[in-house]
Tab-separated table of N, CA and C in Angstrom:
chain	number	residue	atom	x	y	z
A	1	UNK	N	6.334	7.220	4.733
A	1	UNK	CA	5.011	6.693	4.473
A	1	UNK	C	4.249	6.602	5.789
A	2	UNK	N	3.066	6.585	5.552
A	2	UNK	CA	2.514	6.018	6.952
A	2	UNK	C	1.451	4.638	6.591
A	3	UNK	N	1.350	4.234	7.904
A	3	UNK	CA	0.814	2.905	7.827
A	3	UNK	C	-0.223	2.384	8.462
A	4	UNK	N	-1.067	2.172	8.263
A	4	UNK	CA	-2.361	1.978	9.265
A	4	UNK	C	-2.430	0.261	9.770
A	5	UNK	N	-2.402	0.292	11.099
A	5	UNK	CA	-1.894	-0.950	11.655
A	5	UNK	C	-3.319	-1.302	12.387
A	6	UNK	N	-3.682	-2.609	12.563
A	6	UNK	CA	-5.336	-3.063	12.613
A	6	UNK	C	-5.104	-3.003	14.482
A	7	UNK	N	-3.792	-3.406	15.499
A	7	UNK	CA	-3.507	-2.895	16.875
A	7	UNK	C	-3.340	-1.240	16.838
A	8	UNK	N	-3.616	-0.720	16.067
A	8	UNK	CA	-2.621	1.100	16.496
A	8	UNK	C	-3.998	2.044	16.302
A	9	UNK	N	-4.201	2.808	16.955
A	9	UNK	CA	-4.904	3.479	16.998
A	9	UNK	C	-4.568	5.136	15.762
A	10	UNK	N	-3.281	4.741	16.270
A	10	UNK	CA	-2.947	6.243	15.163
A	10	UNK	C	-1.663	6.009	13.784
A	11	UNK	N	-1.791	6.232	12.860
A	11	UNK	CA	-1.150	5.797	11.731
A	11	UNK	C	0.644	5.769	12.552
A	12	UNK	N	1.521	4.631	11.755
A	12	UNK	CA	2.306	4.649	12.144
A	12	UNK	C	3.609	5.320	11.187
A	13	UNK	N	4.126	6.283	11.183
A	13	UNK	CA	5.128	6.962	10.094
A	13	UNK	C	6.612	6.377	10.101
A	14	UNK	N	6.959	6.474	8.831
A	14	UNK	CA	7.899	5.386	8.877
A	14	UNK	C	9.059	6.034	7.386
A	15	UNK	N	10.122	6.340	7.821
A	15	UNK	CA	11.196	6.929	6.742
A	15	UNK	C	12.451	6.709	6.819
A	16	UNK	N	12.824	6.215	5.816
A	16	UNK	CA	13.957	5.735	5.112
A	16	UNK	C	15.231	6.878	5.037
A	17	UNK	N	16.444	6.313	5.766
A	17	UNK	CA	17.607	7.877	5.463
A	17	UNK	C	18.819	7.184	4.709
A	18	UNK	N	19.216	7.926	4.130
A	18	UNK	CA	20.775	7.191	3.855
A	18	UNK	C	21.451	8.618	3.517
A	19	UNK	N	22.487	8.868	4.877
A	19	UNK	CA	23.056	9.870	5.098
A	19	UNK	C	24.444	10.261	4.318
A	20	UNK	N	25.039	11.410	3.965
A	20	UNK	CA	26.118	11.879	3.948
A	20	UNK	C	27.226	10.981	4.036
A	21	UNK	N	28.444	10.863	3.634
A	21	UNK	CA	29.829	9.902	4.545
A	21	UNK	C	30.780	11.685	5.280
A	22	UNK	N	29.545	12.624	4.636
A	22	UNK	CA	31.021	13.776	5.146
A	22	UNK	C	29.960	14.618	6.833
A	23	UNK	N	30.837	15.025	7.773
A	23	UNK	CA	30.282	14.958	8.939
A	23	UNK	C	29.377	16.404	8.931
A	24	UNK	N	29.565	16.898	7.903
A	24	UNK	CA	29.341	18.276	8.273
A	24	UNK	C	27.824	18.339	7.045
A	25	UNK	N	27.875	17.448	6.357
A	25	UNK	CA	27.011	16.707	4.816
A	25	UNK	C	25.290	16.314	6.236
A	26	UNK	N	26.187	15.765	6.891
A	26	UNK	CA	25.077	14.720	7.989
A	26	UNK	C	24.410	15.744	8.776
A	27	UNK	N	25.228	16.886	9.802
A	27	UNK	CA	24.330	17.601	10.066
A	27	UNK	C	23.346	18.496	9.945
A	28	UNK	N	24.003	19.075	8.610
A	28	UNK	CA	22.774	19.732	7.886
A	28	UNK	C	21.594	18.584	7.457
A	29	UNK	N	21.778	17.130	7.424
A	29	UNK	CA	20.560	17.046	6.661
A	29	UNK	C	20.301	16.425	7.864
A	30	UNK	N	20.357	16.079	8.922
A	30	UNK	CA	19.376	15.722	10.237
A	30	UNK	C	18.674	16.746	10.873
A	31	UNK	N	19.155	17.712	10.645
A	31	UNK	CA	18.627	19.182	10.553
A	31	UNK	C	17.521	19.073	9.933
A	32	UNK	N	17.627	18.892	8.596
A	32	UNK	CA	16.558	19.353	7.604
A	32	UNK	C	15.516	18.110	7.904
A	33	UNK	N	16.373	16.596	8.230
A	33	UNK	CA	15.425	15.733	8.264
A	33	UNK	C	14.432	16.140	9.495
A	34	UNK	N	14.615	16.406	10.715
A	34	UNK	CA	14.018	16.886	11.933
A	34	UNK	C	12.918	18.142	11.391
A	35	UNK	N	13.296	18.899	10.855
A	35	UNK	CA	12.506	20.298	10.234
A	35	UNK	C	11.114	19.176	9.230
A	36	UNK	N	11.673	18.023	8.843
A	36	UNK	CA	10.756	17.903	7.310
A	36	UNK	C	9.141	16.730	8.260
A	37	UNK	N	10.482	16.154	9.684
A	37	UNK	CA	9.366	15.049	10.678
A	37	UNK	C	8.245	16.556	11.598
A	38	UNK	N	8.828	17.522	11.660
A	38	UNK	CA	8.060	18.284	12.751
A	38	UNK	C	7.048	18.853	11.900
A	39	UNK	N	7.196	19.392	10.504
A	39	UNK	CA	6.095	19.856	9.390
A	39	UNK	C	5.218	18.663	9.388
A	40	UNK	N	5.614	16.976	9.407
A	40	UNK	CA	4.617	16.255	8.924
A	40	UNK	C	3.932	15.377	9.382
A	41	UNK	N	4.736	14.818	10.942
A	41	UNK	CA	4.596	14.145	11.848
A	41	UNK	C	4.309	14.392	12.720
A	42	UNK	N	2.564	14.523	13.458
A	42	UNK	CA	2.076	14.940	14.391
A	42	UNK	C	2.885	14.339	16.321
A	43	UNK	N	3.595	15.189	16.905
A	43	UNK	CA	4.164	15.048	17.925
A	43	UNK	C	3.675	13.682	18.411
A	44	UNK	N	2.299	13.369	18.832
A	44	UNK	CA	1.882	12.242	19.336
A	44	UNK	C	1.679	10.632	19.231
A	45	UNK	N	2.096	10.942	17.421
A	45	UNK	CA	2.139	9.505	16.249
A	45	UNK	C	3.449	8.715	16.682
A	46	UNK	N	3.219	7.112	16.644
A	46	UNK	CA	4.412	6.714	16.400
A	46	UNK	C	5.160	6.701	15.097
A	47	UNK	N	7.010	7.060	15.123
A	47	UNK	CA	7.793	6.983	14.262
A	47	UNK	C	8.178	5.839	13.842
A	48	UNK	N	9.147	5.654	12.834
A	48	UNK	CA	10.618	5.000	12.613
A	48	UNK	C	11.249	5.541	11.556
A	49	UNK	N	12.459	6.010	12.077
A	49	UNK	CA	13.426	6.430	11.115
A	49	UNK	C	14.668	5.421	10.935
A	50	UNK	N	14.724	4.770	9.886
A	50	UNK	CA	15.571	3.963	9.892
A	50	UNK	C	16.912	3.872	8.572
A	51	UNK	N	17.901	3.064	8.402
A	51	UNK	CA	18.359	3.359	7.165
A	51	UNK	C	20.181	3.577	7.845
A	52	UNK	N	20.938	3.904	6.887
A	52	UNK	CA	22.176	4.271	7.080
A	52	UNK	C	22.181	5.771	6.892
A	53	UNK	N	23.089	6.027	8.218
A	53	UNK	CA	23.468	7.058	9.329
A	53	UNK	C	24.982	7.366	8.922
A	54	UNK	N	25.798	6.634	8.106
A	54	UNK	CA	26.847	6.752	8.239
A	54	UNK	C	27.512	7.202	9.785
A	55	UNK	N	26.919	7.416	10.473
A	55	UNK	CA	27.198	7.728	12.130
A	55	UNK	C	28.456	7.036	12.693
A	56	UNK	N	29.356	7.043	12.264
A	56	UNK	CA	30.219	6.622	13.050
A	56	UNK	C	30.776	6.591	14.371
A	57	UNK	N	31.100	7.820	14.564
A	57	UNK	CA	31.196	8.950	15.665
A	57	UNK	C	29.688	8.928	16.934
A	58	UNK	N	28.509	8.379	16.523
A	58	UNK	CA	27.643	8.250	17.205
A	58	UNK	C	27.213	9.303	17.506
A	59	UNK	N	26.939	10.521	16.998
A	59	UNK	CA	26.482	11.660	17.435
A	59	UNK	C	25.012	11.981	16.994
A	60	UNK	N	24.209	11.246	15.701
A	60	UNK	CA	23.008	10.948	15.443
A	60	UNK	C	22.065	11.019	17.392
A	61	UNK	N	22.023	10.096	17.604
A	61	UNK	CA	21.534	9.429	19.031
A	61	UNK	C	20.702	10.401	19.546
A	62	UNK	N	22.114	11.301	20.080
A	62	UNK	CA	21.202	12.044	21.164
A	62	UNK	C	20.712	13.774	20.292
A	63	UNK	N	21.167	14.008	18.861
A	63	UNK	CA	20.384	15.167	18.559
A	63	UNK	C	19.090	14.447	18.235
A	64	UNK	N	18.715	13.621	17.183
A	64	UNK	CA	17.493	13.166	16.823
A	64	UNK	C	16.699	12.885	18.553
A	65	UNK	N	17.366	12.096	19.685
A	65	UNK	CA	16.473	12.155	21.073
A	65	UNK	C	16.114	13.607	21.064
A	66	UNK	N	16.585	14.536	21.649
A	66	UNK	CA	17.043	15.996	21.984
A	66	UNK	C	15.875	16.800	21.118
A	67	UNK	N	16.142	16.478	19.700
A	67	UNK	CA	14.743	17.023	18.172
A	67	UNK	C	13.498	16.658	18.026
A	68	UNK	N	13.382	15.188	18.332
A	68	UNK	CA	11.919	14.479	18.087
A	68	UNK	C	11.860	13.469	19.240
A	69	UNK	N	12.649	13.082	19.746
A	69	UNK	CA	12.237	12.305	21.048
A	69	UNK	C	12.480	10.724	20.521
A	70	UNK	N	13.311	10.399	19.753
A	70	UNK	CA	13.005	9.073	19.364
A	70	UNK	C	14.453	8.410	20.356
A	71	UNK	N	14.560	6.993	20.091
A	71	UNK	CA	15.640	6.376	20.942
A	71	UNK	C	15.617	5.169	19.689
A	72	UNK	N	17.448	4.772	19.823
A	72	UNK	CA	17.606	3.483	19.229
A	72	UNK	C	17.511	2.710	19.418
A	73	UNK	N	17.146	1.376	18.685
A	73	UNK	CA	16.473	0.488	19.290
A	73	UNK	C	17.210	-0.444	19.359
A	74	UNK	N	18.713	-0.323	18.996
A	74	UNK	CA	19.358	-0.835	19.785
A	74	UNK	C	20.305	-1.318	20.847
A	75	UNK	N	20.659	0.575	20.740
A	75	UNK	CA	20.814	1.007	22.270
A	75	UNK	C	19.455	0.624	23.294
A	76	UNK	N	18.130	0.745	23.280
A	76	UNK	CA	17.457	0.278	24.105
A	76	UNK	C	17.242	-0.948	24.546
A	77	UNK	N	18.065	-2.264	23.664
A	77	UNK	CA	17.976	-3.207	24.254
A	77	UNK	C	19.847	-3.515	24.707
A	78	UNK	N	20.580	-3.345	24.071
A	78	UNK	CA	22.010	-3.741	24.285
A	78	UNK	C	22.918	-2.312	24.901
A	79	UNK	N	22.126	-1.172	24.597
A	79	UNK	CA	22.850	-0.130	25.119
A	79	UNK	C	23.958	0.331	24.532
A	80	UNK	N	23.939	-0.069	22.989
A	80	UNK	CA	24.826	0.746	21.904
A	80	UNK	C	24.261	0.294	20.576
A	81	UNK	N	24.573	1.026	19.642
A	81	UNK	CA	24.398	0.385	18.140
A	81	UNK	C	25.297	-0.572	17.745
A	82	UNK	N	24.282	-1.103	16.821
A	82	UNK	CA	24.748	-2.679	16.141
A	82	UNK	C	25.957	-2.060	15.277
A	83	UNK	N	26.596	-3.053	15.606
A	83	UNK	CA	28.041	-3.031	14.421
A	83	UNK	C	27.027	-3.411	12.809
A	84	UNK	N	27.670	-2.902	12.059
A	84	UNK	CA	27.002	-3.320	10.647
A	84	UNK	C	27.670	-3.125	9.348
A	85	UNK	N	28.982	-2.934	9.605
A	85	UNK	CA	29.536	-2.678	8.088
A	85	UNK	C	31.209	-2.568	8.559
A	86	UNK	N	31.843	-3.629	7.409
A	86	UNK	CA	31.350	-3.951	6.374
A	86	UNK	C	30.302	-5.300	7.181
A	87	UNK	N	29.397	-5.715	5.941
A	87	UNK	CA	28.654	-6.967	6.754
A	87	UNK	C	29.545	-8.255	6.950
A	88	UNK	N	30.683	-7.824	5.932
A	88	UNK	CA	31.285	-9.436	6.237
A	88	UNK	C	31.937	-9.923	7.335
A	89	UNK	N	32.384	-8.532	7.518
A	89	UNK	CA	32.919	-8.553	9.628
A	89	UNK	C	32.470	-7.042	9.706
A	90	UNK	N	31.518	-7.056	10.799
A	90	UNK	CA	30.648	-6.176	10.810
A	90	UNK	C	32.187	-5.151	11.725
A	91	UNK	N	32.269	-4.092	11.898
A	91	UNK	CA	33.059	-3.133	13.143
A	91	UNK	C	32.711	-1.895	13.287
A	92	UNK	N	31.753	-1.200	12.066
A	92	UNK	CA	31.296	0.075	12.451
A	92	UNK	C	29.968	0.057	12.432
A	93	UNK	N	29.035	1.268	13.276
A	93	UNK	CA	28.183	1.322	13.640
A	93	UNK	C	27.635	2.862	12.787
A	94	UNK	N	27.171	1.735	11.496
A	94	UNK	CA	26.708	3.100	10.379
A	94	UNK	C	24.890	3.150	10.148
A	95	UNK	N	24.520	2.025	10.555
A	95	UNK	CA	22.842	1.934	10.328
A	95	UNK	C	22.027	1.700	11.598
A	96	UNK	N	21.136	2.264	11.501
A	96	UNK	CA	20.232	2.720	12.810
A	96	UNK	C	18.990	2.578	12.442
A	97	UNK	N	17.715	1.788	13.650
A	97	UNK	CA	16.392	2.222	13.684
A	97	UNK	C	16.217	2.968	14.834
A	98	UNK	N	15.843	4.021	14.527
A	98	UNK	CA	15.355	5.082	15.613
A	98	UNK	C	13.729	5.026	15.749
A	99	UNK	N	13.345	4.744	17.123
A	99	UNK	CA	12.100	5.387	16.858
A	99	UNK	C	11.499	6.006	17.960
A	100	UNK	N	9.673	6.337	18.374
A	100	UNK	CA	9.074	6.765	18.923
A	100	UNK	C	7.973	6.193	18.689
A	101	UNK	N	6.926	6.339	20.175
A	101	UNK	CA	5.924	5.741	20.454
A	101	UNK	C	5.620	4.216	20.481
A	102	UNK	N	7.075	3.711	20.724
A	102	UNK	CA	6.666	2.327	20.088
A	102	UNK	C	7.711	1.662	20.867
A	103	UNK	N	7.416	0.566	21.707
A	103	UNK	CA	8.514	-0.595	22.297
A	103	UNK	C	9.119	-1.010	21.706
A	104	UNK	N	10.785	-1.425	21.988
A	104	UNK	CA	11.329	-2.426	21.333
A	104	UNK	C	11.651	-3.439	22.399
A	105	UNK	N	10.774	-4.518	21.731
A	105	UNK	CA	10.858	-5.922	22.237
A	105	UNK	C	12.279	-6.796	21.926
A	106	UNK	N	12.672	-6.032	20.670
A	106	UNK	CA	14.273	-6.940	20.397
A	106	UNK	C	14.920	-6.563	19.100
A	107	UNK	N	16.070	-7.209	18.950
A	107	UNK	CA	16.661	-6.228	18.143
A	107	UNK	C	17.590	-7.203	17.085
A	108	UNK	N	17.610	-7.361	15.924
A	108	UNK	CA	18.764	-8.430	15.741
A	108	UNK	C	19.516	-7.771	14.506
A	109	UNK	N	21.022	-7.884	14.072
A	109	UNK	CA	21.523	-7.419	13.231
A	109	UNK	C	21.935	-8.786	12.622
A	110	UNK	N	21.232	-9.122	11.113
A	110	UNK	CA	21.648	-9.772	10.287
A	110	UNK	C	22.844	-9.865	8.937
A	111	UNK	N	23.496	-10.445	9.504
A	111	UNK	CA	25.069	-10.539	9.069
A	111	UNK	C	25.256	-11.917	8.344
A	112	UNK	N	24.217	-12.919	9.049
A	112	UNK	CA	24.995	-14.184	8.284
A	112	UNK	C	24.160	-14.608	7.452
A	113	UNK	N	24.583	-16.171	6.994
A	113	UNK	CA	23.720	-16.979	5.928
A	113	UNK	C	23.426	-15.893	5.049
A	114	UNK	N	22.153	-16.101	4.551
A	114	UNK	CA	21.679	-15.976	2.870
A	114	UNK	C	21.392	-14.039	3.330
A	115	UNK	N	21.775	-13.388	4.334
A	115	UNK	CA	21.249	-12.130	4.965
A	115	UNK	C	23.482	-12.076	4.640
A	116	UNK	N	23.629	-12.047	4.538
A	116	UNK	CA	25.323	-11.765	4.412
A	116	UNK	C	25.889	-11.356	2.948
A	117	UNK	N	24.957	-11.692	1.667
A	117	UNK	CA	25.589	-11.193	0.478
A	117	UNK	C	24.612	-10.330	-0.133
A	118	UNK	N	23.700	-9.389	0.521
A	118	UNK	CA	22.900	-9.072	0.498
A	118	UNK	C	23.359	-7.089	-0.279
A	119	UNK	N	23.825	-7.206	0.766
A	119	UNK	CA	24.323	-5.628	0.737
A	119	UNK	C	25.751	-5.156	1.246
A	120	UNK	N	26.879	-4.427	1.410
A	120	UNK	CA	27.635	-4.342	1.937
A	120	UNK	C	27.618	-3.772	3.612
A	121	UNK	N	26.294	-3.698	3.725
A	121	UNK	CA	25.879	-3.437	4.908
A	121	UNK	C	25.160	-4.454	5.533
A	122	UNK	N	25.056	-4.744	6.793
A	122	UNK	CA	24.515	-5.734	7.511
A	122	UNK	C	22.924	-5.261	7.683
A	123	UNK	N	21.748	-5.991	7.741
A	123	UNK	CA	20.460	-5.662	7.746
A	123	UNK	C	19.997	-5.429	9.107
A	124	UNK	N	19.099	-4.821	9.490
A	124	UNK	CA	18.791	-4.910	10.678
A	124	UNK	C	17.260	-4.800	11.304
A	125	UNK	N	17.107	-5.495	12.016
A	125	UNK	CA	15.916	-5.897	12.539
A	125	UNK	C	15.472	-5.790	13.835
A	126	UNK	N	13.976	-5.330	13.796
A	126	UNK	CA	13.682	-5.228	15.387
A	126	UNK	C	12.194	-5.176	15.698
A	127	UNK	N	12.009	-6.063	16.800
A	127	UNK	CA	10.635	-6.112	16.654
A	127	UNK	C	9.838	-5.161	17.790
A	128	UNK	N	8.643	-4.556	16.850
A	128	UNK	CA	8.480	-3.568	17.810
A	128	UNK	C	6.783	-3.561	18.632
A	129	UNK	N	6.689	-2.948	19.431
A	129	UNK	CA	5.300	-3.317	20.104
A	129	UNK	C	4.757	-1.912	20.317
A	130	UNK	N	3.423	-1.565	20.376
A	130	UNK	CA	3.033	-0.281	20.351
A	130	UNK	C	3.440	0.134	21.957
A	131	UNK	N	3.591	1.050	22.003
A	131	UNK	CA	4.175	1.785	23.339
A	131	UNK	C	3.629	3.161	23.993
C-alpha cells in the first residue's frame, strides 16, 4: 500500500511478506518480491517491508540491502534481528522490518503481557522517523 503522511513529502510504501519455511521456496520469492518493489516503487520513495522471513539462516539482510537498499531495523539499532519465535521463548530470528528512506529511532520486539498470546510469533515494533 502506500501512505500519504502529513511530515513526508513523498508517499510512504509499505508491504507485508510471509515467506516460504523451504530455503530454496524463499529465494525465488525475494527474487520475485525485489522484481515486483523495482516495477512499483520509485527508487527515491520511502519503504517497509515487513512480516515473517522465515530467515533463519539470516541471509534475507544483505540480498534485499544488495536489491533495493533497505536495512533492518533491528540490526540498525542492536546489530542483529530480534529473536521472535516461538513467542513464548522467543530463539529464532524469523520476522523482520526492513526498510528505506526512513530512520529507525527504536526497535522493540513484543513477547510479553497481553502482546504474548497473540500469535505464535512475537510482534514487532519500531519507530521510525523520515530519513
Amino acid at each position: 500500500c502506500e501512505i500519504e503522511l502529513p511530515n513526508m513529502k513523498l508517499p510512504l510504501h509499505c508491504i507485508c511478506v510471509h515467506l516460504g519455511l523451504w530455503a530454496r521456496s524463499r529465494t525465488f520469492q525475494l527474487a520475485r518480491l525485489c522484481e515486483r518493489i523495482e516495477a512499483h516503487v520509485p527508487h527515491g520513495e520511502p519503504l517497509i517491508i515487513a512480516g515473517d522471513f522465515n530467515d533463519w539462516r539470516r541471509k534475507a539482510s544483505k540480498f534485499l540491502a544488495r536489491e533495493l537498499g533497505v536495512h533492518e531495523a533491528f540490526e540498525a539499532v542492536g546489530g542483529k534481528p530480534a529473536r521472535t519465535y516461538p513467542a513464548s521463548l522467543p530463539m529464532l530470528s524469523l520476522d523482520r522490518i526492513y526498510v528505506r528512506g526512513l530512520k529507525v529511532k527504536s526497535a522493540e520486539c513484543l513477547n510479553e503481557g497481553a502482546w504474548a498470546g497473540l500469535s505464535d510469533h512475537a510482534a514487532l515494533m519500531a519507530v521510525l522517523a523520515p530519513g
